[in-house]
PDB file of C-alpha atoms in Angstrom:
ATOM      1  CA  MET A   1     -32.386 -81.866 -59.117  1.00 62.00           C
ATOM      2  CA  ALA A   2     -32.229 -78.098 -59.564  1.00 67.00           C
ATOM      3  CA  MET A   3     -31.084 -75.985 -56.644  1.00 70.00           C
ATOM      4  CA  GLU A   4     -32.968 -72.848 -55.796  1.00 73.00           C
ATOM      5  CA  PRO A   5     -30.737 -69.769 -55.900  1.00 71.00           C
ATOM      6  CA  LEU A   6     -30.158 -68.123 -52.547  1.00 73.00           C
ATOM      7  CA  GLN A   7     -32.036 -64.926 -51.936  1.00 74.00           C
ATOM      8  CA  VAL A   8     -29.490 -62.137 -51.915  1.00 73.00           C
ATOM      9  CA  THR A   9     -30.339 -59.231 -49.682  1.00 81.00           C
ATOM     10  CA  ALA A  10     -28.865 -55.781 -49.957  1.00 82.00           C
ATOM     11  CA  LEU A  11     -25.587 -55.320 -48.158  1.00 87.00           C
ATOM     12  CA  ASP A  12     -25.642 -53.363 -44.952  1.00 90.00           C
ATOM     13  CA  ARG A  13     -22.987 -50.775 -45.805  1.00 92.00           C
ATOM     14  CA  SER A  14     -22.669 -49.572 -42.220  1.00 93.00           C
ATOM     15  CA  ALA A  15     -22.075 -53.092 -40.868  1.00 93.00           C
ATOM     16  CA  THR A  16     -19.654 -53.789 -43.717  1.00 92.00           C
ATOM     17  CA  GLU A  17     -17.636 -50.700 -42.796  1.00 94.00           C
ATOM     18  CA  VAL A  18     -17.537 -51.695 -39.112  1.00 93.00           C
ATOM     19  CA  TYR A  19     -16.251 -55.174 -40.002  1.00 93.00           C
ATOM     20  CA  ALA A  20     -13.711 -53.715 -42.433  1.00 95.00           C
ATOM     21  CA  HIS A  21     -12.452 -51.392 -39.683  1.00 94.00           C
ATOM     22  CA  LEU A  22     -12.080 -54.331 -37.306  1.00 94.00           C
ATOM     23  CA  PHE A  23     -10.169 -56.319 -39.919  1.00 94.00           C
ATOM     24  CA  ASP A  24      -7.980 -53.261 -40.579  1.00 95.00           C
ATOM     25  CA  ALA A  25      -7.124 -53.286 -36.876  1.00 95.00           C
ATOM     26  CA  LEU A  26      -6.129 -56.942 -37.051  1.00 93.00           C
ATOM     27  CA  GLY A  27      -4.411 -56.578 -40.413  1.00 94.00           C
ATOM     28  CA  ASP A  28      -1.386 -54.693 -39.128  1.00 96.00           C
ATOM     29  CA  PRO A  29       1.568 -56.646 -37.670  1.00 95.00           C
ATOM     30  CA  THR A  30       2.310 -53.972 -35.069  1.00 96.00           C
ATOM     31  CA  ARG A  31      -1.266 -53.941 -33.825  1.00 96.00           C
ATOM     32  CA  LEU A  32      -1.219 -57.748 -33.612  1.00 94.00           C
ATOM     33  CA  ALA A  33       2.004 -57.492 -31.608  1.00 94.00           C
ATOM     34  CA  VAL A  34       0.326 -54.987 -29.270  1.00 96.00           C
ATOM     35  CA  LEU A  35      -2.641 -57.337 -28.815  1.00 95.00           C
ATOM     36  CA  GLN A  36      -0.299 -60.231 -28.029  1.00 92.00           C
ATOM     37  CA  HIS A  37       1.440 -58.186 -25.338  1.00 94.00           C
ATOM     38  CA  LEU A  38      -1.855 -56.980 -23.879  1.00 95.00           C
ATOM     39  CA  ALA A  39      -3.112 -60.560 -23.753  1.00 92.00           C
ATOM     40  CA  SER A  40      -0.566 -61.163 -20.988  1.00 91.00           C
ATOM     41  CA  GLY A  41      -1.970 -58.275 -18.945  1.00 93.00           C
ATOM     42  CA  GLU A  42      -2.139 -54.502 -18.672  1.00 96.00           C
ATOM     43  CA  HIS A  43       0.686 -52.460 -20.176  1.00 97.00           C
ATOM     44  CA  ARG A  44       1.620 -48.799 -20.287  1.00 96.00           C
ATOM     45  CA  VAL A  45       2.739 -47.178 -23.537  1.00 96.00           C
ATOM     46  CA  ARG A  46       6.341 -47.158 -22.331  1.00 95.00           C
ATOM     47  CA  ASP A  47       6.153 -50.913 -21.597  1.00 96.00           C
ATOM     48  CA  LEU A  48       4.893 -51.575 -25.118  1.00 96.00           C
ATOM     49  CA  VAL A  49       7.579 -49.302 -26.593  1.00 96.00           C
ATOM     50  CA  GLU A  50      10.194 -51.373 -24.771  1.00 95.00           C
ATOM     51  CA  HIS A  51       8.673 -54.719 -25.816  1.00 93.00           C
ATOM     52  CA  ILE A  52       7.988 -53.863 -29.449  1.00 94.00           C
ATOM     53  CA  GLY A  53      10.975 -51.593 -30.059  1.00 95.00           C
ATOM     54  CA  LEU A  54       9.113 -48.821 -31.876  1.00 96.00           C
ATOM     55  CA  ALA A  55       8.849 -45.108 -31.190  1.00 96.00           C
ATOM     56  CA  GLN A  56       6.361 -43.949 -28.570  1.00 96.00           C
ATOM     57  CA  SER A  57       4.415 -41.990 -31.185  1.00 96.00           C
ATOM     58  CA  THR A  58       4.061 -45.103 -33.366  1.00 97.00           C
ATOM     59  CA  VAL A  59       2.860 -47.261 -30.487  1.00 97.00           C
ATOM     60  CA  SER A  60       0.433 -44.531 -29.389  1.00 97.00           C
ATOM     61  CA  LYS A  61      -0.956 -44.291 -32.927  1.00 97.00           C
ATOM     62  CA  HIS A  62      -1.630 -48.041 -32.978  1.00 97.00           C
ATOM     63  CA  LEU A  63      -3.177 -47.938 -29.494  1.00 98.00           C
ATOM     64  CA  SER A  64      -5.506 -45.171 -30.667  1.00 97.00           C
ATOM     65  CA  PHE A  65      -6.631 -47.304 -33.599  1.00 97.00           C
ATOM     66  CA  LEU A  66      -7.280 -50.290 -31.326  1.00 97.00           C
ATOM     67  CA  LEU A  67      -9.178 -48.055 -28.882  1.00 97.00           C
ATOM     68  CA  GLU A  68     -11.270 -46.707 -31.744  1.00 95.00           C
ATOM     69  CA  CYS A  69     -12.186 -50.290 -32.666  1.00 94.00           C
ATOM     70  CA  ARG A  70     -12.916 -50.968 -28.987  1.00 95.00           C
ATOM     71  CA  LEU A  71     -10.573 -53.961 -28.958  1.00 96.00           C
ATOM     72  CA  ILE A  72      -8.723 -52.443 -26.004  1.00 98.00           C
ATOM     73  CA  THR A  73      -9.553 -50.209 -23.065  1.00 98.00           C
ATOM     74  CA  VAL A  74      -7.511 -47.686 -21.138  1.00 98.00           C
ATOM     75  CA  ARG A  75      -7.424 -47.168 -17.392  1.00 97.00           C
ATOM     76  CA  PRO A  76      -5.818 -43.961 -16.112  1.00 95.00           C
ATOM     77  CA  GLU A  77      -3.775 -44.242 -12.939  1.00 95.00           C
ATOM     78  CA  GLY A  78      -1.967 -41.129 -11.803  1.00 94.00           C
ATOM     79  CA  ARG A  79       0.163 -39.932 -14.694  1.00 93.00           C
ATOM     80  CA  SER A  80       0.067 -43.321 -16.401  1.00 94.00           C
ATOM     81  CA  SER A  81      -2.471 -44.965 -18.655  1.00 96.00           C
ATOM     82  CA  TRP A  82      -2.827 -48.731 -18.540  1.00 98.00           C
ATOM     83  CA  TYR A  83      -4.081 -50.543 -21.636  1.00 98.00           C
ATOM     84  CA  SER A  84      -5.755 -53.952 -21.689  1.00 97.00           C
ATOM     85  CA  LEU A  85      -7.892 -56.123 -23.941  1.00 96.00           C
ATOM     86  CA  THR A  86     -11.580 -55.226 -23.745  1.00 97.00           C
ATOM     87  CA  ASP A  87     -12.698 -58.861 -23.906  1.00 95.00           C
ATOM     88  CA  PRO A  88      -9.838 -61.393 -23.864  1.00 94.00           C
ATOM     89  CA  ASN A  89     -12.196 -64.329 -24.502  1.00 93.00           C
ATOM     90  CA  ALA A  90     -13.835 -62.723 -27.546  1.00 94.00           C
ATOM     91  CA  THR A  91     -10.418 -61.743 -28.902  1.00 92.00           C
ATOM     92  CA  ALA A  92      -9.207 -65.321 -28.387  1.00 90.00           C
ATOM     93  CA  ALA A  93     -12.262 -66.676 -30.210  1.00 92.00           C
ATOM     94  CA  LEU A  94     -11.536 -64.432 -33.183  1.00 92.00           C
ATOM     95  CA  ILE A  95      -7.826 -65.335 -33.232  1.00 89.00           C
ATOM     96  CA  ASN A  96      -8.666 -69.044 -32.962  1.00 89.00           C
ATOM     97  CA  ALA A  97     -11.170 -68.739 -35.832  1.00 92.00           C
ATOM     98  CA  ALA A  98      -8.484 -67.058 -37.946  1.00 90.00           C
ATOM     99  CA  GLN A  99      -6.036 -69.832 -37.042  1.00 90.00           C
ATOM    100  CA  SER A 100      -8.595 -72.462 -38.127  1.00 91.00           C
ATOM    101  CA  LEU A 101      -9.160 -70.657 -41.421  1.00 91.00           C
ATOM    102  CA  LEU A 102      -5.423 -70.385 -42.046  1.00 91.00           C
ATOM    103  CA  SER A 103      -4.993 -74.065 -41.227  1.00 91.00           C
ATOM    104  CA  ALA A 104      -7.818 -74.991 -43.632  1.00 94.00           C
ATOM    105  CA  THR A 105      -5.972 -73.156 -46.397  1.00 93.00           C
ATOM    106  CA  GLY A 106      -2.711 -74.970 -45.638  1.00 92.00           C
ATOM    107  CA  THR A 107      -1.045 -72.174 -43.683  1.00 89.00           C
ATOM    108  CA  HIS A 108       0.114 -73.193 -40.233  1.00 86.00           C
ATOM    109  CA  ALA A 109       0.897 -70.259 -37.970  1.00 84.00           C
ATOM    110  CA  GLN A 110       0.090 -69.530 -34.344  1.00 82.00           C
ATOM    111  CA  LEU A 111       0.146 -66.357 -32.340  1.00 78.00           C
ATOM    112  CA  GLN A 112       1.217 -66.472 -28.697  1.00 74.00           C
ATOM    113  CA  THR A 113      -0.677 -68.933 -26.544  1.00 77.00           C
ATOM    114  CA  HIS A 114      -1.906 -66.329 -24.048  1.00 73.00           C
ATOM    115  CA  LEU A 115      -3.703 -64.510 -26.894  1.00 74.00           C
ATOM    116  CA  ARG A 116      -5.374 -67.720 -28.056  1.00 76.00           C
ATOM    117  CA  GLU A 117      -6.077 -69.003 -24.527  1.00 80.00           C
ATOM    118  CA  PRO A 118      -6.591 -66.071 -22.132  1.00 77.00           C
ATOM    119  CA  HIS A 119      -7.272 -68.318 -19.148  1.00 70.00           C
ATOM    120  CA  LEU A 120      -3.609 -69.410 -19.316  1.00 66.00           C
ATOM    121  CA  ALA A 121      -2.414 -65.813 -19.078  1.00 60.00           C
ATOM    122  CA  ARG A 122      -4.563 -65.256 -15.973  1.00 53.00           C
ATOM    123  CA  THR A 123      -3.194 -68.462 -14.418  1.00 48.00           C
ATOM    124  CA  GLU A 124       0.409 -67.433 -15.131  1.00 48.00           C
ATOM    125  CA  ARG A 125      -0.123 -63.947 -13.596  1.00 47.00           C
ATOM    126  CA  THR A 126      -1.733 -65.482 -10.504  1.00 43.00           C
ATOM    127  CA  GLU A 127       1.157 -67.906 -10.035  1.00 44.00           C
ATOM    128  CA  ILE A 128       3.736 -65.106 -10.344  1.00 43.00           C
ATOM    129  CA  ARG A 129       2.164 -63.077  -7.517  1.00 38.00           C
TER     130      ARG A 129
END
């Protein structure tokens, strides 16, 4: 029984570039570290510098990239800027899909639980208060 070849449509170059930019954002270990910290709640640049152990300019550069991809948002408060995940549930869905793909290829690795399950991070913050 012969299979009909799939109809191949032209690639949408604009959409391809947007996806590539998103995957660039997720393809850097420092940016993944930033996302893991932000999954636990809002952070200032100086908090992230302390947690990650990199220079302020380096952390700011990575935050700018994540802002450009709209993975994070910034909320000004006085002289500080507070960064957070734009959509923790959508980010978790993407991270969980990546984990499933890695697992299917025989690679077993997990990022922090609060990035994969944002409802746990909210519960932990509520219990601390």
